[in-house]
mmCIF file of C-alpha atoms in Angstrom:
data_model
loop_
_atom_site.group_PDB
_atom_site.id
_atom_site.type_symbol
_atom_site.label_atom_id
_atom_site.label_comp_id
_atom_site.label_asym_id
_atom_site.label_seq_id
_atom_site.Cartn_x
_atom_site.Cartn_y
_atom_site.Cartn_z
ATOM 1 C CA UNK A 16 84.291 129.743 91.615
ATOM 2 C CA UNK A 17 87.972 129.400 90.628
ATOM 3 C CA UNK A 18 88.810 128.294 94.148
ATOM 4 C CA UNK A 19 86.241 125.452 93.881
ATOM 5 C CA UNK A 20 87.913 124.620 90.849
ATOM 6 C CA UNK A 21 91.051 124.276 91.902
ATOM 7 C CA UNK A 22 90.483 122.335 94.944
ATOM 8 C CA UNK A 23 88.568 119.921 92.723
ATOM 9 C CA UNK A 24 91.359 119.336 90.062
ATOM 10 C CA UNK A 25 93.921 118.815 92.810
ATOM 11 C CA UNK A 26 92.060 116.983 95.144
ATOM 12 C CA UNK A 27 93.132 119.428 98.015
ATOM 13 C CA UNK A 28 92.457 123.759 98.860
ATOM 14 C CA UNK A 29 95.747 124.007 99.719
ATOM 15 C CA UNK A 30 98.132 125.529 97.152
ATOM 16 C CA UNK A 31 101.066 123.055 96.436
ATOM 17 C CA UNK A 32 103.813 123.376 99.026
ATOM 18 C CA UNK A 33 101.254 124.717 101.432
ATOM 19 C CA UNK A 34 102.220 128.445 100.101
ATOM 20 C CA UNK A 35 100.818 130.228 97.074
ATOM 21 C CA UNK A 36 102.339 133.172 96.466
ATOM 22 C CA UNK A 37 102.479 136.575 94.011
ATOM 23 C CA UNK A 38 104.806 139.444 93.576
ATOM 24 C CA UNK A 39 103.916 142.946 92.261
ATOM 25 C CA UNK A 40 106.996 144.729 91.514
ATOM 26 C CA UNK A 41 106.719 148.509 92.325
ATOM 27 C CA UNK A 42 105.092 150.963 90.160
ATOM 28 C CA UNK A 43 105.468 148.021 87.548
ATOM 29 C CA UNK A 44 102.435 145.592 88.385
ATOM 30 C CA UNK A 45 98.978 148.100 87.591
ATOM 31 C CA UNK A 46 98.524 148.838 84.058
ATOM 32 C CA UNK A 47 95.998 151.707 84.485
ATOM 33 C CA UNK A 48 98.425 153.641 86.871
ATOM 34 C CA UNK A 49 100.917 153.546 89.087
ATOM 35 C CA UNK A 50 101.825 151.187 91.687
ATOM 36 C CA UNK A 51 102.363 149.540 94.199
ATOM 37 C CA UNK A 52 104.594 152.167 96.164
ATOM 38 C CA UNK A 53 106.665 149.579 97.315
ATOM 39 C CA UNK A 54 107.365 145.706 96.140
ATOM 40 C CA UNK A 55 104.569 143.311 97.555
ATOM 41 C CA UNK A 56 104.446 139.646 98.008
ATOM 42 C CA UNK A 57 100.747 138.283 98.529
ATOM 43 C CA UNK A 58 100.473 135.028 100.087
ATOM 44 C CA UNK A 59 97.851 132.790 101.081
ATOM 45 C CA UNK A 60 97.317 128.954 101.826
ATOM 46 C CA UNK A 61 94.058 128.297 100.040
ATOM 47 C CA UNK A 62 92.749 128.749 97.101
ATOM 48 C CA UNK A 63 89.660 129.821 98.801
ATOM 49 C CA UNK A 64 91.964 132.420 101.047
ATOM 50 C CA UNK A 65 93.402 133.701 97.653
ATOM 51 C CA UNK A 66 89.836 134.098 96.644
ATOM 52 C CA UNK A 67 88.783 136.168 99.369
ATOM 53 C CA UNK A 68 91.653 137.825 99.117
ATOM 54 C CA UNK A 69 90.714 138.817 95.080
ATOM 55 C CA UNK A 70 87.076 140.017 96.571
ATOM 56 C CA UNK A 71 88.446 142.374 99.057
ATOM 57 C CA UNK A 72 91.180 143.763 96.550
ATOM 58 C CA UNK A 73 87.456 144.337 94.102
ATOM 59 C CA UNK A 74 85.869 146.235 96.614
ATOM 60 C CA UNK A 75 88.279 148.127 97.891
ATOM 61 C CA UNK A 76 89.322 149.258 94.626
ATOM 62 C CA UNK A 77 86.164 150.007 93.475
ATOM 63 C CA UNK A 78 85.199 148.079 90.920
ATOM 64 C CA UNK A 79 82.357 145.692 92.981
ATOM 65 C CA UNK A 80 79.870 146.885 95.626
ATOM 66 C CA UNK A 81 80.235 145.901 98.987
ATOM 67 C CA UNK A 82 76.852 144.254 98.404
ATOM 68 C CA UNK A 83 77.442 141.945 96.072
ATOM 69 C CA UNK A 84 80.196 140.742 97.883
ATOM 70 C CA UNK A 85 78.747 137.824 99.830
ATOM 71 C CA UNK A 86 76.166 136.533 97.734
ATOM 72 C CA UNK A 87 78.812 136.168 94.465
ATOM 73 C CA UNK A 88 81.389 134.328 97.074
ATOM 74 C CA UNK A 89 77.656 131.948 97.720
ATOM 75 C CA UNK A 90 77.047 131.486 93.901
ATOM 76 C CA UNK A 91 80.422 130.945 92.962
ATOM 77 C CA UNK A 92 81.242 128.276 95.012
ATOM 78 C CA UNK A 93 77.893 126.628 93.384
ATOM 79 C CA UNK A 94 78.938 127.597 89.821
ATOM 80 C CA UNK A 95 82.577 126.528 90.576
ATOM 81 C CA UNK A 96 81.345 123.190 90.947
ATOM 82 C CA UNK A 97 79.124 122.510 88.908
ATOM 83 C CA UNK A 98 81.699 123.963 86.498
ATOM 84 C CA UNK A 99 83.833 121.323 87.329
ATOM 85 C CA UNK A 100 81.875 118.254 87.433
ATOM 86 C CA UNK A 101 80.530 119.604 83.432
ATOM 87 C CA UNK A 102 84.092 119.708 82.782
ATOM 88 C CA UNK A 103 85.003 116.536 83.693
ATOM 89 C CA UNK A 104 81.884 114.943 82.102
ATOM 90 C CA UNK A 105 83.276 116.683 78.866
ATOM 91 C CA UNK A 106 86.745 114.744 80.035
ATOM 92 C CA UNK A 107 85.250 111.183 80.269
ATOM 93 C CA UNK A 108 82.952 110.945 77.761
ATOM 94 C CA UNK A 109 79.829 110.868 79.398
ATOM 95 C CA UNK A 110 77.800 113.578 77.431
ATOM 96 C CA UNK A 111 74.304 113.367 77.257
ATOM 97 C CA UNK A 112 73.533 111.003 80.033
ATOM 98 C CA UNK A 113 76.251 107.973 78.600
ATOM 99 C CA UNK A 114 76.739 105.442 81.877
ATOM 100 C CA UNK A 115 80.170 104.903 82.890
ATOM 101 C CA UNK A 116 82.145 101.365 81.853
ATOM 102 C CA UNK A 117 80.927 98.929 84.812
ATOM 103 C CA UNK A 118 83.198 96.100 83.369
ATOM 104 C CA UNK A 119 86.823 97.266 83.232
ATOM 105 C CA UNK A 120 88.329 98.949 86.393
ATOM 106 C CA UNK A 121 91.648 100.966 85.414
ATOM 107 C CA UNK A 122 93.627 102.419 88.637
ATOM 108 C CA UNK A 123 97.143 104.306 87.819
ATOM 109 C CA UNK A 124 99.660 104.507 90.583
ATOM 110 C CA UNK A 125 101.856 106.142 91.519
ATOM 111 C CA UNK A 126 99.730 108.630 91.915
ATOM 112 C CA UNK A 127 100.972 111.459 92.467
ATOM 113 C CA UNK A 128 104.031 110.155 90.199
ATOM 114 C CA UNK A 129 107.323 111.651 90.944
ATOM 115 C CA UNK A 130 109.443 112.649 87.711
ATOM 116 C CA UNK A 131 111.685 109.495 86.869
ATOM 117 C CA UNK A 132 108.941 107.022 88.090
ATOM 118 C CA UNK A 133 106.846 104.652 86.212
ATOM 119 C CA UNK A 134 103.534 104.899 85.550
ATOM 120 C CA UNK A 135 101.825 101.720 86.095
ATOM 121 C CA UNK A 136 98.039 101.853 84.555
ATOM 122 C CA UNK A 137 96.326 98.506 85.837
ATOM 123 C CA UNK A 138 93.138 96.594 84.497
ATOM 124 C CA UNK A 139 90.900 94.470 86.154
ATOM 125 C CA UNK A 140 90.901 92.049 83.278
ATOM 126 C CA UNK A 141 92.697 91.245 79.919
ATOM 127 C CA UNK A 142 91.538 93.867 77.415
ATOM 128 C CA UNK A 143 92.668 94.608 73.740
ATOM 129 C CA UNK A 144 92.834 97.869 71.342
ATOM 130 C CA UNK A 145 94.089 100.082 73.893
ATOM 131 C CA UNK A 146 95.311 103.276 73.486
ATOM 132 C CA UNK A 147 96.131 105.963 76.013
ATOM 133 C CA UNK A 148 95.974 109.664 75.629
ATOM 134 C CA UNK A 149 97.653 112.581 77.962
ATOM 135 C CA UNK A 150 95.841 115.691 78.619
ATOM 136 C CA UNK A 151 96.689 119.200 80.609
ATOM 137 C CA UNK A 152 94.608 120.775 82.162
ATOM 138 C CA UNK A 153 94.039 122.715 79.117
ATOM 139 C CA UNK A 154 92.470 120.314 77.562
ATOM 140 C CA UNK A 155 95.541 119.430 75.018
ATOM 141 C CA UNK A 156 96.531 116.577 74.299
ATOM 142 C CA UNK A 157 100.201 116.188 75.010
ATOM 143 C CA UNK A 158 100.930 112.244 74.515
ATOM 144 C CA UNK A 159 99.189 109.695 72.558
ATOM 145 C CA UNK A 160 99.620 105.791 71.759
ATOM 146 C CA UNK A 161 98.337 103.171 70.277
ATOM 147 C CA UNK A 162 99.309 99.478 71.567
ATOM 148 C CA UNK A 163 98.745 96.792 68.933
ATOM 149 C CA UNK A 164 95.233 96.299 68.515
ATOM 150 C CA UNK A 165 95.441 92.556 68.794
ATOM 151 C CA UNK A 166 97.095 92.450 72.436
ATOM 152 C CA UNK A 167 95.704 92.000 75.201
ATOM 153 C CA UNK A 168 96.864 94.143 78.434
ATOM 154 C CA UNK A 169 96.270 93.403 81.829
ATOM 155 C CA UNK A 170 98.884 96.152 82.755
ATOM 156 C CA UNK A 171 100.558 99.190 81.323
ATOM 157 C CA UNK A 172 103.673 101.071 82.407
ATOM 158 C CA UNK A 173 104.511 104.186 80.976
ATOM 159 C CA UNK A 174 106.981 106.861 81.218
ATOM 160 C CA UNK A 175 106.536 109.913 82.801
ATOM 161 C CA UNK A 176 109.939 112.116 82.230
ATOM 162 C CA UNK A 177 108.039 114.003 79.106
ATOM 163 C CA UNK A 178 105.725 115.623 82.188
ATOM 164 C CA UNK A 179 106.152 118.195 83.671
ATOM 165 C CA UNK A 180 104.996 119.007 87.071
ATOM 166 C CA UNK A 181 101.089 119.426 86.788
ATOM 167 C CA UNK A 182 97.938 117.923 86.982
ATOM 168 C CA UNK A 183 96.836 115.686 84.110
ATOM 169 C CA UNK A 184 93.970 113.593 82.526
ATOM 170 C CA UNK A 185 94.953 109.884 81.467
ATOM 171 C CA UNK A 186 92.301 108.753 78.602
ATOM 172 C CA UNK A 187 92.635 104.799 78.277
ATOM 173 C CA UNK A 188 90.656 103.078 75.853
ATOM 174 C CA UNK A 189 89.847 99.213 75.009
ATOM 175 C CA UNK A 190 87.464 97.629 73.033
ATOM 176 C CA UNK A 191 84.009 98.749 73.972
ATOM 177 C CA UNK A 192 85.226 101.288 77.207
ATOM 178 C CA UNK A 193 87.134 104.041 78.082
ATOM 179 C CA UNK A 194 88.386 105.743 81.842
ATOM 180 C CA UNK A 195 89.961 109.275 82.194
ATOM 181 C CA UNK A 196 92.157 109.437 85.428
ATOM 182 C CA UNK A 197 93.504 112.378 87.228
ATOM 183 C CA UNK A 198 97.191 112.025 87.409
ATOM 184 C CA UNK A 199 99.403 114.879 89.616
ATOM 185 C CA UNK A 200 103.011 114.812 88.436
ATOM 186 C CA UNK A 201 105.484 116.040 90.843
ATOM 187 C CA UNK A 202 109.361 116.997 90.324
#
């Protein structure tokens, strides 16, 4: 499920750089006993590879039946995306059935942004009371303003040296709408 996940909220499987990667330190990593014997690095190039990787590690050491192995790799990739597109529907607003804004198009470029760059956020058309809210993926708001609630915007630009490499969720909201964006800040 988590691989889903993450290839969903970053638009590609592969891990960034084309290389995820974890060290166990000997005998310092396991917290029931000892080991490893000897440092290890893991690596893998999907999310889905460090998955399977995580399943084998399960069965090997016991703690999930060989059996169970394939049909909980089948279910979570169906849990791990419908996990995601609830998520997001928690993101945008769009509980309980609410239809999307047809009338205002936002589109935010760069995107990804590069640390230094501005963020442009563009409407289709002149639009008051805007405000525009930053989210990690956690869910916590990191940034939030309010433009003057009598201007009207056709374009944004905002600066993105507070972020730190990530993914975020933009929030922008006029009179009457609102759009969340993915955003993936890079160094």
């Amino acid at each position: 499920a988590a691989a889903e996940v993450m290839t969903l909220l970053t638009g590609d499987p592969f891990f960034p750089g084309g290389m995820g990667e974890f060290h166990a330190p000997q005998n310092e990593f396991l917290v029931f006993e000892e080991g490893p014997s000897v440092d290890v690095t893991l690596q893998w190039a999907t999310y889905r590879d460090a998955s399977d990787q995580t399943s084998l590690s399960r069965i090997w050491g016991g703690i999930h039946p060989p059996a169970d192995d394939i049909p909980g790799r089948l279910i979570g990739e169906k849990l791990g995306i419908a996990a995601f597109e609830k998520a997001e529907r928690y993101f945008t607003g769009l509980i309980d059935g609410d239809a999307p804004p047809e009338n205002v198009i936002v589109k935010v470029y760069p995107n990804p942004c590069v640390k230094g760059e501005l963020l442009t956020v563009d409407l289709n058309q002149l639009t008051d009371g805007i405000s525009v809210e930053i989210y990690n993926i956690l869910g916590q708001r990191i940034q939030f303003s309010t433009l003057l609630p009598n201007l009207s915007l056709q374009q944004i630009e905002l600066d993105g040296n507070a972020l730190s490499s990530g993914v975020y969720f933009l929030r922008i909201k006029g009179t009457g709408w609102e759009s969340t964006q993915k955003l993936l800040m890079l160094r």
